[in-house]
Amino acid sequence: KDAISNVCGTRVRIPIAAENDVQTARPKTRQVPFCRVTCDGNELSYLANVLSSGWLTTAKKTLEFEHRFAKMVNAKYALAVSSCTAALHLALEATGIRPGMQVFVPTMTFTASAEVIRYLGADPLLLDVEYGTSLITPEILERAIADHKNVKALVVVHFAGQPATMLTEDRQGIMDICRRHGISVIQDAAHAFPARIGGKQIGSLEGATCFSFYANKTITSGEGGMLTTNDKAVADRASAMRLHGIDRNVWNRFMSTDIQWEYDVIAPGFKYNMSDVHAAIGLAQLERVNSLWEQRFKCVKYYYDRLSKIPSLDLPVCHVPMEDHAWHLYVVTLRDNAPVSRNELIRLLGERGIGTSVHYKPLHRMTYYREQYHLDPNQFPNAERIWRGCISLPLFPSMTEEDLDYVCSNLLDILT
C-alpha cells in the first residue's frame, strides 16, 4: 500500500518501500533490553548474612526458602535444587522412569524438558501444541494416548507462564485424562510461578512440579530451581538423590549433637543441591513476588492494548483468567502476510535498541532429536506455524511506560 502526504497543499502518494528504506536507517533513541533483573529488596542484606555466617552451602537459608515456597504454592514438600533441569531429572527418576520407557513432551519447549528423559535412558515422544498458546491440550493428549497406549508418563510445559488445562469441571483436563490412563505427570513450571489453574496454585497438584529461578524468571536466585510435591515417597527419593544419594540432610549432619560423620548412600545420586548464597537471593525475591508479578502484568496489558492494532500480528491467546497467568514471556507471532519476516523484524528492532528473543525453535527441528527419532516437521503443523513467526518481546518489572511505548511504536512503524 502507499502512504498519503500533503506537500504544499497537494496530496502526494509516497511508495511504502521508500518509507521503509528511511525507517531501517532510523538511529537508536532508546535501549530496551529483552530482560533486566530487579534486585532492589533484601538481596544484599540476606547475602551479607550468609557470608558472615561462615556456612555458604545448603543450610538455614535454603531450608527457609523451601518452607516459604511450599507454603506459597500450597505444597506439602518443596526441595530447592541447582536448576529446573535438576528438578525435572529428580522428578522423573523418583517417578520411576527407566531405560526403554517413553515419555510424552511438547515439541515447543526448551531442550531441558526432553533431555532429562534421555538422562534416564528413556525416550521423549514429542507432541504438537495448540496455536496461540504453545500448550499441550487435552485433545492433543487424547490423540497421542490413542496412538501410543504404552506411554506412562507426561512432561507438561506451562508455556510462557500460562498453565495448561490440567483440571476442568467436567473432568476432561490433562490431569483427569492421565489419572484414567495411569500416566504419571511431571509439570515443567519453569515459566509458571506464580500461576493458578482452577483456583489451585501450580505446584499444589498431584505428581511433581518443577520451577526455575533463572535470571529472567518472575523471581530469581541467579541459578536454581524447586521441586514441589504432595507425595512423600517422591519427596524422600528426590531429597536423597539431589545430594549423592546420601540418606541424611547435610545441614542436619553437621549440626547434630550425635555422631556427625555417619551416613549411608542408598543410590548413586547427583549433585543438585542449592547453596545458601542462591537461596538468600531467592528468599528476597519471594518476598516481593506479588509486586514483581503486578509490574509484569502492567506491561502485558499495555502490549495487548497497543499491539492489537497490528493486523499482521497474532497476540498470545489466554485461556485462563489473566490474573492466573505468570506472564514470564509475552510471545507474539507474525502472520504469513506480515511485511517483514520474523528474523528481519528481530534485526530491525535490534538496530533500534530493542532486545528480543525466540521461544522456541521446536525440538523436532533440533539436530539431535530430528536424527535420533527421524522426525518430520509435517508431524507438527501448529508448532511449525508458531516457529515461523514467533518473537518474544521485552518483559520485566522495571519496564517504564516510555520503554513500552518505544517498543510498541517501533513495531507499529515496521509492521503497518
Coordinates of C-alpha atoms in Angstrom, one line a residue:
K1 CA 0.0 0.0 0.0
D2 CA 1.0 3.6 -0.5
A3 CA 1.2 6.4 2.1
I4 CA -0.6 9.8 1.6
S5 CA 1.1 13.1 2.4
N6 CA 0.4 16.8 1.9
V7 CA 3.2 18.6 0.1
C8 CA 2.5 22.4 -0.4
G9 CA -1.3 21.7 -0.3
T10 CA -1.0 18.8 -2.8
R11 CA -1.8 15.2 -1.9
V12 CA 1.2 13.1 -2.9
R13 CA 1.3 9.3 -2.9
I14 CA 4.6 8.0 -1.4
P15 CA 5.5 4.4 -2.1
I16 CA 5.7 2.5 1.2
A17 CA 9.0 0.9 0.1
A18 CA 10.7 4.2 0.1
E19 CA 9.3 4.9 3.6
N20 CA 10.7 1.6 4.9
D21 CA 14.1 2.5 3.5
V22 CA 14.2 5.5 5.7
Q23 CA 12.9 3.5 8.7
T24 CA 15.6 0.9 8.6
A25 CA 18.2 3.6 8.9
R26 CA 16.5 5.2 11.9
P27 CA 19.0 5.8 14.8
K28 CA 18.6 4.3 18.2
T29 CA 16.8 6.7 20.6
R30 CA 16.4 4.3 23.5
Q31 CA 17.8 1.0 24.8
V32 CA 15.2 -1.6 25.9
P33 CA 16.8 -4.9 26.7
F34 CA 14.9 -8.2 26.5
C35 CA 15.3 -8.6 30.2
R36 CA 16.6 -6.7 33.2
V37 CA 16.9 -8.3 36.6
T38 CA 15.3 -6.4 39.5
C39 CA 17.1 -6.8 42.8
D40 CA 16.0 -3.9 45.0
G41 CA 14.8 -5.8 48.0
N42 CA 16.6 -7.6 50.8
E43 CA 19.0 -9.4 48.4
L44 CA 22.2 -7.7 49.7
S45 CA 21.2 -7.9 53.3
Y46 CA 20.5 -11.6 53.1
L47 CA 23.6 -12.3 51.2
A48 CA 25.6 -10.5 53.8
N49 CA 24.0 -12.7 56.5
V50 CA 25.1 -15.8 54.6
L51 CA 28.6 -14.6 54.0
S52 CA 29.1 -13.7 57.7
S53 CA 27.6 -17.0 58.9
G54 CA 30.6 -19.0 57.6
W55 CA 28.3 -21.6 56.0
L56 CA 27.7 -20.9 52.3
T57 CA 26.3 -24.2 51.0
T58 CA 22.9 -25.8 51.8
A59 CA 21.8 -24.6 55.3
K60 CA 19.3 -22.3 57.1
K61 CA 18.5 -20.0 54.2
T62 CA 17.8 -22.9 51.8
L63 CA 15.5 -24.6 54.4
E64 CA 13.7 -21.3 54.9
F65 CA 13.4 -20.8 51.2
E66 CA 11.9 -24.3 50.8
H67 CA 9.5 -23.8 53.7
R68 CA 8.2 -20.4 52.4
F69 CA 7.9 -21.6 48.8
A70 CA 5.9 -24.7 49.8
K71 CA 3.6 -22.5 51.8
M72 CA 3.1 -20.1 48.9
V73 CA 2.2 -22.8 46.4
N74 CA 0.3 -24.9 48.9
A75 CA 2.5 -28.0 48.6
K76 CA 3.5 -30.4 51.3
Y77 CA 7.1 -30.6 50.2
A78 CA 9.5 -28.3 48.4
L79 CA 13.1 -29.2 47.6
A80 CA 15.5 -26.5 46.5
V81 CA 17.9 -27.6 43.8
S82 CA 20.5 -26.1 41.4
S83 CA 18.2 -25.7 38.4
C84 CA 14.8 -26.6 37.0
T85 CA 16.7 -29.1 34.8
A86 CA 17.9 -30.8 38.0
A87 CA 14.3 -30.7 39.4
L88 CA 12.9 -32.4 36.3
H89 CA 15.6 -35.1 36.3
L90 CA 14.9 -35.8 40.0
A91 CA 11.2 -35.8 39.5
L92 CA 11.3 -38.3 36.6
E93 CA 13.8 -40.5 38.4
A94 CA 11.6 -40.5 41.6
T95 CA 8.5 -41.2 39.5
G96 CA 10.1 -44.4 38.2
I97 CA 11.2 -43.5 34.6
R98 CA 13.6 -46.2 33.4
P99 CA 15.5 -47.1 30.2
G100 CA 13.3 -48.0 27.3
M101 CA 10.2 -46.2 28.5
Q102 CA 8.6 -43.4 26.5
V103 CA 7.5 -40.0 27.9
F104 CA 5.2 -37.5 26.2
V105 CA 6.7 -34.0 25.9
P106 CA 5.7 -31.0 23.8
T107 CA 8.0 -30.0 20.9
M108 CA 7.7 -26.3 21.8
T109 CA 9.9 -26.2 24.8
F110 CA 13.5 -25.7 25.9
T111 CA 15.6 -28.8 25.4
A112 CA 15.8 -29.5 29.2
S113 CA 12.2 -30.8 29.2
A114 CA 13.3 -33.6 26.9
E115 CA 17.0 -34.1 27.7
V116 CA 16.3 -35.2 31.3
I117 CA 14.3 -38.1 29.8
R118 CA 17.3 -39.2 27.9
Y119 CA 19.5 -38.9 31.1
L120 CA 17.4 -41.9 32.3
G121 CA 17.7 -43.9 29.1
A122 CA 14.1 -43.3 28.2
D123 CA 12.8 -41.7 25.0
P124 CA 10.8 -38.4 24.6
L125 CA 7.8 -38.7 22.4
L126 CA 7.2 -35.2 21.0
L127 CA 3.7 -33.8 20.7
D128 CA 2.4 -30.9 18.7
V129 CA 0.9 -27.9 20.5
E130 CA -2.0 -25.5 20.2
Y131 CA -1.5 -22.4 18.0
G132 CA -1.7 -19.2 20.1
T133 CA -0.7 -20.8 23.4
S134 CA 2.1 -23.3 22.5
L135 CA 0.5 -25.6 25.1
I136 CA -0.5 -29.3 25.0
T137 CA -4.3 -29.5 25.2
P138 CA -6.5 -32.4 26.5
E139 CA -7.4 -33.1 22.8
I140 CA -3.8 -33.4 21.7
L141 CA -3.1 -35.7 24.7
E142 CA -6.1 -37.9 24.0
R143 CA -5.0 -38.4 20.4
A144 CA -1.4 -39.2 21.5
I145 CA -2.6 -41.8 24.0
A146 CA -4.8 -43.4 21.4
D147 CA -1.7 -43.8 19.1
H148 CA 0.7 -44.7 21.9
K149 CA -1.1 -46.8 24.5
N150 CA 2.0 -47.9 26.4
V151 CA 3.3 -44.4 27.4
K152 CA 3.0 -44.0 31.1
A153 CA 4.5 -40.5 31.8
L154 CA 4.0 -36.9 30.6
V155 CA 6.1 -33.8 31.0
V156 CA 3.6 -31.0 30.6
V157 CA 5.1 -27.5 30.0
H158 CA 3.2 -24.4 31.2
F159 CA 4.4 -22.3 28.3
A160 CA 5.2 -18.6 28.9
G161 CA 3.5 -18.7 32.3
Q162 CA 0.1 -19.9 31.2
P163 CA -1.0 -23.2 32.8
A164 CA -2.1 -26.0 30.5
T165 CA -5.6 -27.2 31.0
M166 CA -4.8 -29.5 33.9
L167 CA -8.3 -29.6 35.5
T168 CA -11.8 -29.0 34.2
E169 CA -15.2 -29.0 35.8
D170 CA -16.3 -32.0 33.6
R171 CA -13.1 -33.9 34.5
Q172 CA -11.7 -33.8 31.0
G173 CA -8.5 -31.9 31.8
I174 CA -5.0 -33.2 31.3
M175 CA -4.6 -34.4 34.9
D176 CA -8.0 -36.1 34.7
I177 CA -7.0 -37.9 31.5
C178 CA -3.7 -39.0 32.9
R179 CA -5.4 -40.4 36.1
R180 CA -7.7 -42.5 33.9
H181 CA -4.9 -43.9 31.8
G182 CA -2.4 -44.4 34.7
I183 CA 0.0 -41.8 33.3
S184 CA 2.4 -40.0 35.7
V185 CA 2.5 -36.2 35.3
I186 CA 5.6 -34.1 35.8
Q187 CA 4.9 -30.4 35.4
D188 CA 7.6 -28.2 33.9
A189 CA 6.6 -24.9 35.5
A190 CA 9.9 -23.1 34.7
H191 CA 7.7 -20.3 33.3
A192 CA 4.8 -20.6 35.7
F193 CA 5.4 -19.0 39.1
P194 CA 3.1 -17.7 40.4
A195 CA 0.3 -19.2 38.3
R196 CA -3.0 -20.9 39.0
I197 CA -5.4 -23.3 37.3
G198 CA -9.0 -23.9 38.5
G199 CA -8.3 -21.9 41.7
K200 CA -5.3 -24.1 42.6
Q201 CA -1.7 -23.0 42.6
I202 CA 0.7 -24.5 40.1
G203 CA 2.8 -26.6 42.4
S204 CA 0.0 -27.9 44.5
L205 CA -1.4 -30.6 42.1
E206 CA -0.6 -34.3 42.3
G207 CA 2.7 -35.6 40.9
A208 CA 5.8 -33.4 40.9
T209 CA 6.1 -29.8 39.7
C210 CA 9.4 -28.2 38.7
F211 CA 10.2 -24.4 38.9
S212 CA 13.1 -22.3 37.6
F213 CA 14.8 -19.3 39.3
Y214 CA 17.0 -18.5 36.3
A215 CA 17.9 -14.8 36.0
N216 CA 15.0 -13.8 33.7
K217 CA 12.2 -15.6 35.6
T218 CA 9.4 -14.0 37.7
I219 CA 11.7 -14.5 40.7
T220 CA 15.4 -15.4 40.5
S221 CA 18.1 -16.9 42.7
G222 CA 20.7 -16.4 39.9
E223 CA 20.7 -20.1 39.2
G224 CA 18.4 -22.5 40.9
G225 CA 15.1 -24.4 40.9
M226 CA 12.5 -26.0 43.1
L227 CA 10.7 -29.4 43.1
T228 CA 7.3 -29.4 44.8
T229 CA 5.1 -32.5 45.5
N230 CA 2.5 -33.8 47.9
D231 CA 3.9 -37.3 47.6
K232 CA 6.2 -38.2 50.5
A233 CA 7.8 -41.1 48.5
V234 CA 8.7 -38.7 45.7
A235 CA 10.0 -36.1 48.1
D236 CA 12.1 -38.6 50.1
R237 CA 13.7 -40.1 46.9
A238 CA 14.4 -36.7 45.3
S239 CA 15.8 -35.4 48.6
A240 CA 18.3 -38.2 48.8
M241 CA 19.2 -38.2 45.1
R242 CA 19.8 -34.4 44.9
L243 CA 22.9 -34.9 47.1
H244 CA 24.8 -38.1 46.0
G245 CA 22.1 -40.5 47.3
I246 CA 23.0 -39.7 50.9
D247 CA 20.3 -40.6 53.3
R248 CA 20.8 -37.7 55.7
N249 CA 20.4 -33.9 55.2
V250 CA 23.9 -32.3 55.1
W251 CA 22.9 -29.4 57.4
N252 CA 21.4 -31.8 59.9
R253 CA 24.5 -34.0 59.8
F254 CA 26.9 -31.2 60.7
M255 CA 24.7 -29.5 63.3
S256 CA 23.7 -32.7 65.0
T257 CA 24.9 -33.5 68.6
D258 CA 25.0 -37.2 67.6
I259 CA 27.8 -38.9 65.7
Q260 CA 28.3 -36.3 62.9
W261 CA 30.0 -38.3 60.2
E262 CA 27.7 -41.2 60.0
Y263 CA 25.6 -41.5 56.8
D264 CA 24.6 -44.1 54.2
V265 CA 24.4 -43.9 50.4
I266 CA 21.2 -45.5 49.2
A267 CA 21.7 -44.9 45.5
P268 CA 24.2 -43.3 43.1
G269 CA 22.7 -39.9 43.3
F270 CA 23.5 -36.5 41.8
K271 CA 24.9 -33.1 42.9
Y272 CA 21.8 -30.9 42.6
N273 CA 21.6 -29.1 46.0
M274 CA 21.0 -25.3 46.2
S275 CA 23.5 -23.2 48.2
D276 CA 22.5 -20.7 50.9
V277 CA 24.1 -18.0 48.7
H278 CA 21.5 -18.6 46.0
A279 CA 18.7 -19.2 48.5
A280 CA 19.3 -15.8 50.1
I281 CA 18.6 -14.1 46.7
G282 CA 15.6 -16.3 46.2
L283 CA 14.1 -15.5 49.6
A284 CA 14.4 -11.8 49.0
Q285 CA 12.7 -12.2 45.6
L286 CA 10.0 -14.4 47.0
E287 CA 9.1 -11.6 49.5
R288 CA 8.2 -9.4 46.5
V289 CA 6.8 -11.9 44.1
N290 CA 3.3 -10.2 44.1
S291 CA 4.8 -6.8 43.3
L292 CA 7.1 -8.2 40.7
W293 CA 4.2 -10.0 39.0
E294 CA 2.0 -6.9 39.1
Q295 CA 4.6 -4.9 37.3
R296 CA 4.9 -7.5 34.6
F297 CA 1.1 -7.6 34.3
K298 CA 1.0 -3.8 33.7
C299 CA 3.4 -4.3 30.8
V300 CA 1.3 -7.2 29.4
K301 CA -1.9 -5.1 29.5
Y302 CA -0.1 -2.2 27.7
Y303 CA 1.1 -4.6 25.0
Y304 CA -2.4 -6.1 24.4
D305 CA -3.8 -2.6 24.1
R306 CA -1.3 -1.1 21.7
L307 CA -0.4 -4.2 19.6
S308 CA -4.0 -5.2 18.9
K309 CA -3.9 -2.5 16.2
I310 CA -1.4 -4.5 14.0
P311 CA -3.3 -6.8 11.6
S312 CA -0.3 -9.0 10.7
L313 CA 0.5 -9.8 14.4
D314 CA -1.2 -12.6 16.5
L315 CA -1.1 -11.8 20.2
P316 CA -0.9 -14.5 22.9
V317 CA -4.2 -16.4 23.4
C318 CA -5.1 -16.6 27.1
H319 CA -7.4 -19.4 28.2
V320 CA -7.1 -18.8 31.9
P321 CA -8.1 -15.5 33.7
M322 CA -5.2 -13.1 33.0
E323 CA -4.6 -12.8 36.8
D324 CA -3.8 -16.6 36.9
H325 CA -1.1 -16.3 34.2
A326 CA 2.5 -15.8 35.5
W327 CA 3.4 -13.7 32.4
H328 CA 7.0 -14.9 32.2
L329 CA 7.0 -14.2 28.4
Y330 CA 5.0 -12.2 26.0
V331 CA 5.2 -14.1 22.7
V332 CA 3.7 -12.6 19.6
T333 CA 3.5 -14.4 16.2
L334 CA 3.9 -12.8 12.8
R335 CA 1.4 -13.9 10.2
D336 CA 2.4 -15.0 6.8
N337 CA 1.1 -11.7 5.4
A338 CA 3.5 -9.6 7.5
P339 CA 5.6 -7.1 5.6
V340 CA 8.8 -8.5 7.0
S341 CA 10.0 -11.9 8.2
R342 CA 10.5 -12.8 11.8
N343 CA 14.3 -12.6 11.5
E344 CA 14.1 -9.3 9.7
L345 CA 11.9 -7.9 12.4
I346 CA 14.4 -9.0 15.0
R347 CA 17.1 -7.3 13.1
L348 CA 15.2 -4.0 12.7
L349 CA 14.2 -3.9 16.3
G350 CA 17.8 -4.7 17.3
E351 CA 19.0 -1.7 15.2
R352 CA 16.7 0.5 17.2
G353 CA 18.0 -0.8 20.5
I354 CA 15.2 -3.2 21.3
G355 CA 16.1 -6.7 22.6
T356 CA 14.0 -9.7 21.7
S357 CA 14.2 -13.5 21.8
V358 CA 12.6 -16.6 20.3
H359 CA 10.8 -19.2 22.3
Y360 CA 11.4 -21.7 20.9
K361 CA 13.0 -23.4 17.9
P362 CA 10.9 -26.6 18.4
L363 CA 12.7 -29.7 19.5
H364 CA 11.7 -31.6 16.3
R365 CA 13.9 -29.2 14.4
M366 CA 17.0 -29.7 16.6
T367 CA 19.6 -32.0 15.0
Y368 CA 19.7 -34.5 17.9
Y369 CA 16.0 -35.1 18.2
R370 CA 15.4 -34.9 14.4
E371 CA 18.0 -37.5 13.6
Q372 CA 17.6 -39.7 16.7
Y373 CA 13.8 -40.1 16.2
H374 CA 13.5 -39.5 12.4
L375 CA 11.1 -36.6 12.9
D376 CA 9.3 -34.9 10.0
P377 CA 8.2 -31.2 10.5
N378 CA 4.9 -32.1 8.9
Q379 CA 4.0 -34.1 12.1
F380 CA 3.9 -30.8 14.0
P381 CA 1.8 -28.3 11.9
N382 CA 0.9 -25.9 14.7
A383 CA 4.5 -25.8 16.1
E384 CA 5.7 -25.1 12.6
R385 CA 3.3 -22.2 12.2
I386 CA 4.3 -20.8 15.5
W387 CA 8.0 -21.3 14.8
R388 CA 7.9 -19.4 11.5
G389 CA 6.7 -16.2 13.2
C390 CA 7.2 -16.2 17.0
I391 CA 9.1 -13.5 18.7
S392 CA 9.3 -12.7 22.5
L393 CA 9.1 -9.0 23.4
P394 CA 10.9 -7.3 26.3
L395 CA 9.1 -8.0 29.6
F396 CA 10.5 -7.2 33.0
P397 CA 9.3 -5.5 36.2
S398 CA 11.3 -2.3 35.8
M399 CA 10.0 -1.5 32.3
T400 CA 8.7 2.0 32.1
E401 CA 5.8 3.4 30.1
E402 CA 8.4 5.1 27.9
D403 CA 10.1 1.7 27.3
L404 CA 6.8 0.1 26.4
D405 CA 5.8 3.0 24.1
Y406 CA 9.1 2.8 22.4
V407 CA 8.7 -1.0 21.7
C408 CA 5.1 -0.7 20.5
S409 CA 5.7 2.4 18.4
N410 CA 8.6 0.7 16.6
L411 CA 6.5 -2.4 16.0
L412 CA 3.7 -0.3 14.6
D413 CA 6.2 1.6 12.5
I414 CA 7.7 -1.5 11.0
L415 CA 4.6 -3.6 10.6
T416 CA 1.9 -1.1 9.5

